[in-house]
Coordinates of C-alpha atoms in Angstrom, one line a residue:
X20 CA 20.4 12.0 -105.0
X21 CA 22.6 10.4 -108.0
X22 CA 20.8 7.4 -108.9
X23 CA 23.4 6.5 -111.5
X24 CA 26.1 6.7 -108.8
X25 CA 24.0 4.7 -106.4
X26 CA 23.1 2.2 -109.1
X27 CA 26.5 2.1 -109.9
X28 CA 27.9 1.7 -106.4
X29 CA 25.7 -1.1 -105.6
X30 CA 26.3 -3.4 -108.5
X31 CA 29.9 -3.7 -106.5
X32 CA 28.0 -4.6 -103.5
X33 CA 25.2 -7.2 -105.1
X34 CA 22.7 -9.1 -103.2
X35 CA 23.0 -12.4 -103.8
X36 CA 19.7 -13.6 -105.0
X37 CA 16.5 -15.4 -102.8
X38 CA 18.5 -13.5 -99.3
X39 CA 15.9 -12.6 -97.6
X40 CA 16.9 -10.9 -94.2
X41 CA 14.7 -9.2 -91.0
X42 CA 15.9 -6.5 -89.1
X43 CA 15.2 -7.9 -85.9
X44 CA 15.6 -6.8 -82.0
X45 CA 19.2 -6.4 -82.8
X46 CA 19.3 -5.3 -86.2
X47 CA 20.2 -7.4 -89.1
X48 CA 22.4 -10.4 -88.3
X49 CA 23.9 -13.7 -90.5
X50 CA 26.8 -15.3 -91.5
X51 CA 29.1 -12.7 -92.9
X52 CA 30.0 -13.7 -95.9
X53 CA 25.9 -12.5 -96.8
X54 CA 26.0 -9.1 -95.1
X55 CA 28.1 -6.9 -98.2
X56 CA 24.7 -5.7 -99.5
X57 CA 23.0 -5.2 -96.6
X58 CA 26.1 -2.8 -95.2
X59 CA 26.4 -0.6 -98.0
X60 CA 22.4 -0.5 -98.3
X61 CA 22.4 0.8 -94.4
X62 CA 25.1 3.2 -95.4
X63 CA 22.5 4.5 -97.7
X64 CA 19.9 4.7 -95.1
X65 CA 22.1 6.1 -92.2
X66 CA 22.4 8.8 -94.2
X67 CA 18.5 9.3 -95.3
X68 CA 17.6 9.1 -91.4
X69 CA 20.3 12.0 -90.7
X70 CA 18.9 14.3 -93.6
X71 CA 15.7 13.8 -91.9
X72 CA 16.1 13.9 -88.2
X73 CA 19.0 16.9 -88.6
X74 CA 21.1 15.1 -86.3
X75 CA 24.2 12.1 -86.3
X76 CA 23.2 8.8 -87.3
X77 CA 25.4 5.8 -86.0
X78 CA 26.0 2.1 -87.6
X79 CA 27.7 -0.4 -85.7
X80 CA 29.1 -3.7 -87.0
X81 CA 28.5 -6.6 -84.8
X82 CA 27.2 -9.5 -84.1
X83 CA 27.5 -9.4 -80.3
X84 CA 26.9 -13.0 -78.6
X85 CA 27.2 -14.6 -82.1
X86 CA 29.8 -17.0 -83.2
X87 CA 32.8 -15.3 -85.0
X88 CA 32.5 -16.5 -88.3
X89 CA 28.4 -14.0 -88.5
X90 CA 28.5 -10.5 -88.4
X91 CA 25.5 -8.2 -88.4
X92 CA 24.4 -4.1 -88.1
X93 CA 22.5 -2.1 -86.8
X94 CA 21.6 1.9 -87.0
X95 CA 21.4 4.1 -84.0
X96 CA 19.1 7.3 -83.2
X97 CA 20.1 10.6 -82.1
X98 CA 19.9 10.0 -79.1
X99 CA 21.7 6.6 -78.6
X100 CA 18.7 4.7 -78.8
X101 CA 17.7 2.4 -81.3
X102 CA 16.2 2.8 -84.2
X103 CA 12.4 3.9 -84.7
X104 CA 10.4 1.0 -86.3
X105 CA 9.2 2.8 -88.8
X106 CA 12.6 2.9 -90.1
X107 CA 13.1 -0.9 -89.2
X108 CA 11.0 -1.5 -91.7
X109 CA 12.5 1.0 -94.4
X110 CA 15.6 -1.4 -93.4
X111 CA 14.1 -4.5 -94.1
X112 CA 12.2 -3.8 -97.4
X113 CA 16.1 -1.9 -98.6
X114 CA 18.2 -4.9 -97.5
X115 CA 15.8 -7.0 -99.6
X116 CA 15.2 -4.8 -102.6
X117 CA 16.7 -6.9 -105.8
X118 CA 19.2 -4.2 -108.0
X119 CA 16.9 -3.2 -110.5
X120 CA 14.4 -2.0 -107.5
X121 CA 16.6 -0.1 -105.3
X122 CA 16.7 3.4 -106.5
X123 CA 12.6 3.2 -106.3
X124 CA 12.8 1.9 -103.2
X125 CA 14.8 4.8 -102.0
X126 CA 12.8 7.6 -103.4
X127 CA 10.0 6.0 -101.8
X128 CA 11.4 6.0 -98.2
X129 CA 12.5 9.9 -99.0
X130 CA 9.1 10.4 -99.8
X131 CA 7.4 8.7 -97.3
X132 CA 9.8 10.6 -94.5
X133 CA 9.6 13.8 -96.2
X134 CA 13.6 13.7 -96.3
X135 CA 15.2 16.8 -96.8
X136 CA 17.6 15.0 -99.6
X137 CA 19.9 18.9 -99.6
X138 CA 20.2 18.7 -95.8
X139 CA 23.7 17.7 -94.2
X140 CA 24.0 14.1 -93.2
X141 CA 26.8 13.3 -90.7
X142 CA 27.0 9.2 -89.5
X143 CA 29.8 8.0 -87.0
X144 CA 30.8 4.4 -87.8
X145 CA 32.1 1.6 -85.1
X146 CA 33.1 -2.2 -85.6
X147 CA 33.5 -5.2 -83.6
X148 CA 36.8 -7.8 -83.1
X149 CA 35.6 -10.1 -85.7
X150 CA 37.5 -10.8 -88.7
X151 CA 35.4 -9.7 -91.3
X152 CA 34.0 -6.2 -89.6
X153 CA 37.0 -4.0 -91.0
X154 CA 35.9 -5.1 -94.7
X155 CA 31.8 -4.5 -93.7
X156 CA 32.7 -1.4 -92.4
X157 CA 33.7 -0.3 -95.4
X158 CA 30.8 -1.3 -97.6
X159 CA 29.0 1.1 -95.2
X160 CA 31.3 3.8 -95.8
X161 CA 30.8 3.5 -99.3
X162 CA 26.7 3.3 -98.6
X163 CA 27.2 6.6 -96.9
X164 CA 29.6 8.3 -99.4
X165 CA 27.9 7.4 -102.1
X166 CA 24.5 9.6 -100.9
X167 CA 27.1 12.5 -99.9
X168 CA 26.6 12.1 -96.4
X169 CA 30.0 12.9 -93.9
X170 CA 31.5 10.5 -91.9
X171 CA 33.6 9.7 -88.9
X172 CA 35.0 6.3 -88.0
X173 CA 36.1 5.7 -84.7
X174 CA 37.2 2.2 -85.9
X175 CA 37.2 -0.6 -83.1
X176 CA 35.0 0.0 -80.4
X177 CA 32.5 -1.7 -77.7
X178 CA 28.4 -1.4 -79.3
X179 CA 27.7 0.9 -75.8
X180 CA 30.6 3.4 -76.9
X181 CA 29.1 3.9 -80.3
X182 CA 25.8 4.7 -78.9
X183 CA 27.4 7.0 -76.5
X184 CA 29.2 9.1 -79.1
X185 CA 26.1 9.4 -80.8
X186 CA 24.5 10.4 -77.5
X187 CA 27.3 12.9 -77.3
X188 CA 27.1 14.4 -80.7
X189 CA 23.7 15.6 -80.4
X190 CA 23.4 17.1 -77.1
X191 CA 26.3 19.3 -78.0
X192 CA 28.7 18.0 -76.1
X193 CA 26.2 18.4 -72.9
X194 CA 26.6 14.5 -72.3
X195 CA 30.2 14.1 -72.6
X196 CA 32.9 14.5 -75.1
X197 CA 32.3 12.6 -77.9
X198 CA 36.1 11.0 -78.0
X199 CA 37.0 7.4 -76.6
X200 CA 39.1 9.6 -73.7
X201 CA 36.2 11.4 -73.7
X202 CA 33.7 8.4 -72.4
X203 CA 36.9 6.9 -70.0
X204 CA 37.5 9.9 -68.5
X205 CA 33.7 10.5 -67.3
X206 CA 33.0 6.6 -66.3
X207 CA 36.6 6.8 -64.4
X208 CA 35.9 10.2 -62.9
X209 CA 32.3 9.0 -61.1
X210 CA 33.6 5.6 -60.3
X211 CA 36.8 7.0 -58.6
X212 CA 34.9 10.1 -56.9
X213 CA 32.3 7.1 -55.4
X214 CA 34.4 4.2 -54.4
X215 CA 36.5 7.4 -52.3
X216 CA 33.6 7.2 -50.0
X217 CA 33.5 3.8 -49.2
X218 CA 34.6 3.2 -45.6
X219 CA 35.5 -0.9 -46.6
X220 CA 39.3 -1.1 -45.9
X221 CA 42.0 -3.8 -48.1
X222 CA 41.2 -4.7 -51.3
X223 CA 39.2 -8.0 -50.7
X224 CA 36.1 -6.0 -52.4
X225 CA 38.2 -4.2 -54.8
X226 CA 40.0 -7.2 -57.3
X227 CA 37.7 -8.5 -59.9
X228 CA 38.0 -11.4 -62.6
X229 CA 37.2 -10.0 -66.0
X230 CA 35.9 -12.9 -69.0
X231 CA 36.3 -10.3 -72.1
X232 CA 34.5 -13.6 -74.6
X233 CA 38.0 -13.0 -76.3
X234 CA 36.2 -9.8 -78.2
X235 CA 36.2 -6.2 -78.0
X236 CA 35.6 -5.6 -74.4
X237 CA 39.1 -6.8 -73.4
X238 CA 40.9 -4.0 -75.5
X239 CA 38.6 -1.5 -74.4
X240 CA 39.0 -2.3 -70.8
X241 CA 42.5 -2.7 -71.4
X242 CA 42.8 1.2 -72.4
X243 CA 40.9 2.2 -69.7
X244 CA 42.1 0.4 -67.1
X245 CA 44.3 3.0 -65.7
X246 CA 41.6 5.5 -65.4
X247 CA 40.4 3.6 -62.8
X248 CA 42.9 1.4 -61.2
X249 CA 42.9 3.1 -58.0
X250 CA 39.6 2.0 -57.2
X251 CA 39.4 -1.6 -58.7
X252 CA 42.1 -4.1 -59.5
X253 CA 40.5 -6.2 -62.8
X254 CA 42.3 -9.4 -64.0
X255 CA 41.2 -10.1 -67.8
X256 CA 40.5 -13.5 -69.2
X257 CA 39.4 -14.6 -72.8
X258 CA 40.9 -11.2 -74.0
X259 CA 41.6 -12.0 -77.8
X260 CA 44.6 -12.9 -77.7
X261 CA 44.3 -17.2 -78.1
X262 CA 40.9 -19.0 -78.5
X263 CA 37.7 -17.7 -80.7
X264 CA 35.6 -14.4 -80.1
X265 CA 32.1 -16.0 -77.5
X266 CA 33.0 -19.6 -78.3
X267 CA 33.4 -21.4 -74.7
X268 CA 33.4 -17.9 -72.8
X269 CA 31.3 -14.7 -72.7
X270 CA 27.8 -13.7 -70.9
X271 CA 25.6 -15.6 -73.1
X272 CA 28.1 -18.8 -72.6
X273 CA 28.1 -18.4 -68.7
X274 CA 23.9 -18.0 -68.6
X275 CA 22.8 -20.3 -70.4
X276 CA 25.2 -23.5 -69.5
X277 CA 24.9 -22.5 -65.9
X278 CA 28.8 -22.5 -65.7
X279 CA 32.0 -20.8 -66.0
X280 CA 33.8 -19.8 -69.0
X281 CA 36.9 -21.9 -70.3
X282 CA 40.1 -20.1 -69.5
X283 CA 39.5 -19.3 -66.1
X284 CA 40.4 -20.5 -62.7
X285 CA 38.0 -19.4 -59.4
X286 CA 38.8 -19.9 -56.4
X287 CA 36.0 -19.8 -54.0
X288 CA 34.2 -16.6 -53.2
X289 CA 36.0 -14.5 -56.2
X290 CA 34.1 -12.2 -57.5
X291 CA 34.1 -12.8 -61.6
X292 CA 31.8 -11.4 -64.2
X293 CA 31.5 -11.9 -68.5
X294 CA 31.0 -9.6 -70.9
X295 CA 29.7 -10.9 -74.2
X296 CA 31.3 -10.0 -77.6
X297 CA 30.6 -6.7 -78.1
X298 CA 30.5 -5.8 -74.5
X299 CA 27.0 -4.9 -73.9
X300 CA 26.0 -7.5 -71.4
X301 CA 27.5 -8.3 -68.0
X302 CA 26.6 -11.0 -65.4
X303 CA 28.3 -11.9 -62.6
X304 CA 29.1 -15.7 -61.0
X305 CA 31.7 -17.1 -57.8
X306 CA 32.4 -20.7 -56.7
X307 CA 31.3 -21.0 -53.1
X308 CA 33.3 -23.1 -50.4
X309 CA 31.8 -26.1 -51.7
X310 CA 32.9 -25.5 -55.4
X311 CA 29.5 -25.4 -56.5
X312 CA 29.0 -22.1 -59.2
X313 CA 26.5 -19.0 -58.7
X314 CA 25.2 -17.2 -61.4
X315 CA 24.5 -13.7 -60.9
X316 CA 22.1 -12.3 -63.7
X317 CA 20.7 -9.2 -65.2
X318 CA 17.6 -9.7 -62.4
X319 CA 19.8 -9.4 -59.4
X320 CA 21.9 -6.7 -61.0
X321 CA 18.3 -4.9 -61.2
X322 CA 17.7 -5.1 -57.5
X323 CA 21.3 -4.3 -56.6
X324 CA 20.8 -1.1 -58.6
X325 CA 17.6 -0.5 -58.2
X326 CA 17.7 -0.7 -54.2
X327 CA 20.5 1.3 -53.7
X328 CA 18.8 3.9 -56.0
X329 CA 16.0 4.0 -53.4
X330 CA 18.1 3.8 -50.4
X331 CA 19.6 7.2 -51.7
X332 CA 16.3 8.8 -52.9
X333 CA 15.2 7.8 -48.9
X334 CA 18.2 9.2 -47.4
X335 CA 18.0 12.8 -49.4
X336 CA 14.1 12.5 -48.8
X337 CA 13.4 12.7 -52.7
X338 CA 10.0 11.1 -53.3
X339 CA 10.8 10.6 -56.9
X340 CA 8.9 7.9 -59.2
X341 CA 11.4 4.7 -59.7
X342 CA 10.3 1.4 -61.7
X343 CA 12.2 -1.8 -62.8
X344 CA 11.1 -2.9 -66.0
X345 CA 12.1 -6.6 -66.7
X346 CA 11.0 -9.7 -69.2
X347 CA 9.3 -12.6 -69.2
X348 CA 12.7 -14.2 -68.7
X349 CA 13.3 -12.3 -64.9
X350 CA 12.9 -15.0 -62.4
X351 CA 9.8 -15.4 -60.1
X352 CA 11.8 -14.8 -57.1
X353 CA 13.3 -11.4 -58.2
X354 CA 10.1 -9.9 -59.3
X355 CA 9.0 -10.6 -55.7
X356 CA 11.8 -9.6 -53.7
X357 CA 11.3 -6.0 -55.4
X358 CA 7.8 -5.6 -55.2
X359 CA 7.3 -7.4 -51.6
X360 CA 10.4 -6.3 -49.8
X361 CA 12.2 -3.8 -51.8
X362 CA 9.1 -1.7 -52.2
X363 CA 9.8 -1.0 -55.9
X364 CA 6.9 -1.4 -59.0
X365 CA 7.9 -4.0 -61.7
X366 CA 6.8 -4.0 -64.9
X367 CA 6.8 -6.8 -67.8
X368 CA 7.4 -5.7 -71.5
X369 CA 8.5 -8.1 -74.7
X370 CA 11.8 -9.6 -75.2
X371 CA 14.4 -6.8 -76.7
X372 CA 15.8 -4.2 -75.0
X373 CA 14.0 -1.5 -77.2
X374 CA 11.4 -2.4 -75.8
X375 CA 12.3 -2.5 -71.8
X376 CA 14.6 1.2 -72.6
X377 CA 10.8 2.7 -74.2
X378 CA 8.9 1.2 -70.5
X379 CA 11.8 2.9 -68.7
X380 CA 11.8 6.2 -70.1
X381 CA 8.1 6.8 -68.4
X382 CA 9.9 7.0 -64.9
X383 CA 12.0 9.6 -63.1
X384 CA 14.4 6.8 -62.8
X385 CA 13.7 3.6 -64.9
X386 CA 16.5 0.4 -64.0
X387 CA 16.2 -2.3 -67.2
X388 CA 18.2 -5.2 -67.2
X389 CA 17.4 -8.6 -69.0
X390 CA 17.9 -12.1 -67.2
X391 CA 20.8 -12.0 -69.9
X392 CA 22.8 -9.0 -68.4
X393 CA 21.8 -6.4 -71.2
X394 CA 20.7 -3.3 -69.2
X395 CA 21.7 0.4 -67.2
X396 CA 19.5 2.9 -65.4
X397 CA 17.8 6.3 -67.1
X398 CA 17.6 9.3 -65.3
X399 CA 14.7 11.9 -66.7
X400 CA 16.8 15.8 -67.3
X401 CA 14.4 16.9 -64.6
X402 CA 15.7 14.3 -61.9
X403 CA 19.3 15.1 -62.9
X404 CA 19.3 18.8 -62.7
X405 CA 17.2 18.3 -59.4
X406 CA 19.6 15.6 -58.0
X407 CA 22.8 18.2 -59.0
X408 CA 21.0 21.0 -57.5
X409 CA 20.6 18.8 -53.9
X410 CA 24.1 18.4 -54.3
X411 CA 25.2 21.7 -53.7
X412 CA 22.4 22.8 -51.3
X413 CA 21.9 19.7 -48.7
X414 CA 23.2 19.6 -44.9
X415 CA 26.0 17.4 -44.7
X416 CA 25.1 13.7 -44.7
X417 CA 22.3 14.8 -47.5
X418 CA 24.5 16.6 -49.4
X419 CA 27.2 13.4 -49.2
X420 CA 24.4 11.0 -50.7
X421 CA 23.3 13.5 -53.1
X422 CA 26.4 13.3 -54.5
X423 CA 26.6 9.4 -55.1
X424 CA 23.4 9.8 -57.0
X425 CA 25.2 12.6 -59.0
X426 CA 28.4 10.4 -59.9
X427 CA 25.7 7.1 -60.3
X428 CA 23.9 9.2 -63.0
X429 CA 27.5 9.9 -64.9
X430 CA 28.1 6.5 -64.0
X431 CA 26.1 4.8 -65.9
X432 CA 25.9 4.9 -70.2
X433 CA 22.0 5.6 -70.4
X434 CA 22.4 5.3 -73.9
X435 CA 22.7 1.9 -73.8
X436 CA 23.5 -1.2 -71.9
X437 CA 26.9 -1.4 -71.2
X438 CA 28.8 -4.1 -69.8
X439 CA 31.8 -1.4 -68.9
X440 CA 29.4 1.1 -67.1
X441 CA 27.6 -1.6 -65.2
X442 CA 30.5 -3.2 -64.0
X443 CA 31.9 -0.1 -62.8
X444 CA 28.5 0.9 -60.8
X445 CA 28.1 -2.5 -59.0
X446 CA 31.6 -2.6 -58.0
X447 CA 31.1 1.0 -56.3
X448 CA 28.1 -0.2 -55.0
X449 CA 29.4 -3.6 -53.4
X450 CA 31.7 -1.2 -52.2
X451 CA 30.1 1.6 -50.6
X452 CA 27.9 -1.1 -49.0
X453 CA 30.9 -3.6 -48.0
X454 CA 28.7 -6.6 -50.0
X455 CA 30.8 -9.7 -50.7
X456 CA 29.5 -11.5 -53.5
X457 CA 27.6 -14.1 -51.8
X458 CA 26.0 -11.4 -49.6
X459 CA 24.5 -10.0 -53.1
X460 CA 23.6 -13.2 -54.2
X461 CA 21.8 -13.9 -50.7
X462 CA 19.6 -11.2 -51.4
X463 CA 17.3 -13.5 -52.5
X464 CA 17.2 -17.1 -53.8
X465 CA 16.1 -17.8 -57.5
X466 CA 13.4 -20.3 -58.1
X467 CA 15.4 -23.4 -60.7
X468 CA 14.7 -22.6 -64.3
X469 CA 15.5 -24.1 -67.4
X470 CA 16.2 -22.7 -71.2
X471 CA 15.4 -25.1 -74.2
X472 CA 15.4 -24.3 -77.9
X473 CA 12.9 -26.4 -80.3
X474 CA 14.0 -26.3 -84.0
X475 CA 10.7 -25.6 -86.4
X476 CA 9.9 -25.2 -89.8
X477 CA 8.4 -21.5 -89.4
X478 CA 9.0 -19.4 -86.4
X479 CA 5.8 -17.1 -87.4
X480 CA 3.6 -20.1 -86.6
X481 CA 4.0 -18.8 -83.1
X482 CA 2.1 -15.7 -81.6
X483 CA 2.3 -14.3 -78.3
X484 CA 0.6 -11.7 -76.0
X485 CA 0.7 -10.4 -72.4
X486 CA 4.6 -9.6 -72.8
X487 CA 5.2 -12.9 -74.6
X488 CA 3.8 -14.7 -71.2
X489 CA 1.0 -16.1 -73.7
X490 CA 0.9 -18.1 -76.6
X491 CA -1.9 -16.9 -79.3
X492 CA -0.7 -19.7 -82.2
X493 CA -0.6 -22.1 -83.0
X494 CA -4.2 -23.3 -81.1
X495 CA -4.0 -25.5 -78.4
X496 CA 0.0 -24.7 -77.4
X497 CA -1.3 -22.5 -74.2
X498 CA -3.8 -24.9 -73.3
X499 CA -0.9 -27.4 -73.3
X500 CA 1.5 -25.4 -71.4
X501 CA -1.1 -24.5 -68.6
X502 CA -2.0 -27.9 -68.0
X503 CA 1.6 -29.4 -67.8
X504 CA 2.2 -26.3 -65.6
X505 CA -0.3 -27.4 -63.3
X506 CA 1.8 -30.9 -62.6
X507 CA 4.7 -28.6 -60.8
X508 CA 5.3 -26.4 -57.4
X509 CA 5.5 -22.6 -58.3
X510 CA 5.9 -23.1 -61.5
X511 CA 5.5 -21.3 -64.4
X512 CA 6.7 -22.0 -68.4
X513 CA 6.4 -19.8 -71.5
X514 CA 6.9 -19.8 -74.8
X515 CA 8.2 -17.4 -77.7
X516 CA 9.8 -17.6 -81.4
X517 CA 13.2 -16.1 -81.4
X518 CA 13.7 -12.5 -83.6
X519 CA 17.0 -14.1 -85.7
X520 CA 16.5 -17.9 -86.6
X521 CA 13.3 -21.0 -87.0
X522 CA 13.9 -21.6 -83.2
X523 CA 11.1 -21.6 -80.5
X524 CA 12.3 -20.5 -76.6
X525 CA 11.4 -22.3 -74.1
X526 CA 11.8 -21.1 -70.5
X527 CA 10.4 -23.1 -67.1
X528 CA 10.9 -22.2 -63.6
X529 CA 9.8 -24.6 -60.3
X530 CA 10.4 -25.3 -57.0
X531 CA 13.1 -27.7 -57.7
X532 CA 15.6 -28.1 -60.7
X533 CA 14.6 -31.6 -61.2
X534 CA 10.9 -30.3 -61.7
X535 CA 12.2 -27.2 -64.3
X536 CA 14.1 -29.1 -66.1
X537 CA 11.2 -31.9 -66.6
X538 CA 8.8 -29.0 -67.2
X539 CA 11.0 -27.5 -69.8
X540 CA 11.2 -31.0 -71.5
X541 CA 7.4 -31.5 -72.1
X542 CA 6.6 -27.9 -73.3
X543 CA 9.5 -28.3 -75.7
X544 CA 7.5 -31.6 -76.4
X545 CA 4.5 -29.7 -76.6
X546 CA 6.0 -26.9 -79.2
X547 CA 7.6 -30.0 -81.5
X548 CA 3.8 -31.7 -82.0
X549 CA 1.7 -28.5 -82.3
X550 CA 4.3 -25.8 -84.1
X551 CA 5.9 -27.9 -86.9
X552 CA 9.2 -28.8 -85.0
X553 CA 11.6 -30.6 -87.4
X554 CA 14.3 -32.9 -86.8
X555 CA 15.2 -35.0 -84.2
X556 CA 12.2 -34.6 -81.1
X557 CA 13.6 -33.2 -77.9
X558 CA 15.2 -35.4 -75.5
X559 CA 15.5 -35.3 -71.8
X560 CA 18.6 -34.5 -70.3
X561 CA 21.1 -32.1 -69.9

């Protein structure tokens, strides 16, 4: 390790003095104009975590839902997960390390990981749309370079596709080729070889309406398209080319107002879905007759998934162990659909999708998705290799849905939500079953909820347990929340501090909008008087 160098390297990336930054749920993530330190110290670390885990180490530059004008990175594991938290926390105390501090830092992080400093380090780069990711990029190249590590970078690309050429790296190739063509041609392959067997004739199922949040998802699909285009029709809105990356438009837009994107007309019954800026999160929505908008989220994109999963399984008479892992966030009414009708064990973890992809990896097949549209489905080696082997030596009608499950297995990034791959496998789905929209959505009918944000002094003043369902601190909050709870029809309201800014989440659910959106109020209410809200108190209304 050339300290001088490094010390050297990094007075051209300075920290500007008093940042202090977190690496949260989704990495590090701020206004832009902050983040040159912070890139070229990950550049640094990228390669530390290669040297010691012998494999390829990705860093992506985004800032997914954000507005355009922050940015934000995050590292990736070899195996296209995200990153261990013990080296979350090596992040952290490096981002925040003033100059004359760094190269100690450093050694002690070698030292602590027993890093191999005179092993190979390889790290495969990606970047989003926004205008100041080509420039970040860089200060992670020079990170990197700087410690003598090798890199690749692929340039522009969706946050799924980075974790999929990591994916792809270290399983030799085993996954897929580790190439942009490389992950079109595999999606595109499955999805063509499925949609072939639906029996659903014109192309009412097959045209879809495509809000790309004017980021990277619109080139991407835009490159692809062709792979596929004899088994879906996609019309792309928001694509980039007029109007700002997630402002007005994108996944996180469409959930949380309740409403569709600007720069789109529905008619009623089209079938439309979002993507959010870096195009890890998908949900779905449609007008009815009556003109009155649908949301479909990451909960019934779950039970699509998850119950055509088990419909095969049945059919092929594999008795294999499946679970849906959801948050806090997934509505009352999904949860019960699944376990009551559907059959299928749910399970509750914190907010984050580390967290719901750890939960899922304890199952044969695990489906994740959160109420915000950032999920997939993980198949265990020993289900695929058991599933590929039913292929081949089935009767007939056994062999035929032993199949699907094969091409829903290459389907599907499992090395990350992917707005892309999950589009692609509910469209074959819808399709294979012959489900119009509003036949998915009738599947069951969500209980009204309600999202609120309470601005406070200190997000740490709030502590949760039981999945973030229960408020520890401040004392008194819970207390609170259960008797205002009590007031409403099956109802229930939590709380939790958000992993990027002094905001406090407030969700409520009841029998009637009217009574969420009054319960959502007086919780908010709640959090301003007993967790130091400041600024204006929350009004009713929405």
């Amino acid at each position: 390790m050339d300290l001088g160098a490094i010390t050297k390297y990094s007075a051209l990336h300075a920290k500007p003095s008093g940042l202090i930054l977190q690496y949260g749920t989704a990495g590090f993530r701020t206004k832009a104009e902050h983040l040159d330190h912070v890139m070229f110290r990950m550049g640094l670390l990228a390669v530390l975590r290669s040297k010691q885990t012998k494999s390829t180490i990705g860093v992506m530059v985004t800032a997914s839902h954000n507005p355009e004008e922050d940015n934000g990175v995050k590292l990736v594991d070899p195996l296209g997960e995200m990153l261990a938290p013990s080296w979350e926390e090596h992040a952290t105390c490096l981002a925040n390390a003033e100059e004359q501090d760094m190269q100690r830092v450093l050694i002690d992080i070698s030292e602590k990981e027993a890093v191999n400093l005179q092993q190979d380090a390889f790290v495969v780069i990606g970047r989003d749309t926004r205008p100041s990711s080509e420039k970040l990029s860089q200060s992670v190249i020079d990170g990197v370079t700087v410690l003598g590590g090798q890199f690749h970078d692929y340039g522009l690309l969706t946050t799924p596709q980075l974790h999929y050429m990591v994916y792809c790296r270290n399983t030799g190739g085993r996954y897929g080729k580790a190439t942009i063509e490389g992950y079109y041609q595999k999606l595109s392959k499955a999805f063509v070889e499925l949609t072939k067997q639906a029996s659903c004739s014109g192309d009412e199922y097959r045209s879809l309406k495509v809000d790309c949040a004017n980021g990277i998802g619109a080139l991407k699909l835009r490159e692809m398209e062709h792979y596929f285009s004899q088994g879906l029709s996609v019309q792309l809105f928001n694509d980039g080319s007029k109007g700002k990356l997630n402002h007005l438009c994108g996944a996180d837009f469409v959930k949380s107002h309740q409403k569709p994107p600007q720069g789109m007309e529905i008619k009623s019954n089209e079938r439309c879905c979002s993507f959010d800026g870096d195009a890890d999160r998908i949900v779905y929505y449609y007008h009815d007759a009556d003109g009155h908008f649908h949301l479909i989220d990451g909960d019934k994109i779950a039970t699509l998934i998850s119950s055509f999963l088990k419909e095969l399984l049945v059919e092929i008479g594999e008795s294999l162990n499946i679970g849906v892992v959801q948050t806090a966030y997934a509505n009352g009414s999904s949860t019960r659909y699944l376990e009551e009708v559907m059959k299928v064990p749910v399970y509750c973890t914190k907010t984050g999708v580390k967290h719901l992809h750890h939960k899922a990896q304890e199952f044969d097949i695990g489906v994740y998705f959160e109420a915000n549209g950032h999920g997939t489905a993980l198949f265990s080696t020993a289900v695929e290799m058991k599933i590929k082997q039913s292929a081949e030596q089935l009767e007939d009608k056994k062999r035929k849905a032993a199949k699907m499950l094969e091409n829903i297995i290459d389907l599907f990034n499992q090395a990350a939500g992917d707005a892309i791959s999950d589009m692609l496998v509910i469209e074959a789905i819808l399709a294979l079953k012959g489900l119009t929209v509003q036949q998915w959505d009738g599947l069951y009918t969500d209980l009204p909820n309600r999202q609120l944000k309470v601005q406070v002094a200190d997000r740490r003043v709030i502590s949760t347990t039981n999945a973030e369902r229960q408020a520890v601190t401040p004392p008194g909050l819970q207390e609170a929340i259960n008797d205002l709870v009590k007031k409403y029809k099956l109802s229930r309201a939590f709380v939790r501090p958000s992993g990027t800014e002094d905001v406090v989440r407030v969700y409520a659910e009841a029998d009637s909008q009217e009574s969420a959106d009054h319960l959502a109020h007086e919780v908010s209410l709640a959090v301003f008087q007993l967790a130091g809200g400041i600024g204006e108190r929350p009004q009713p209304g929405f």
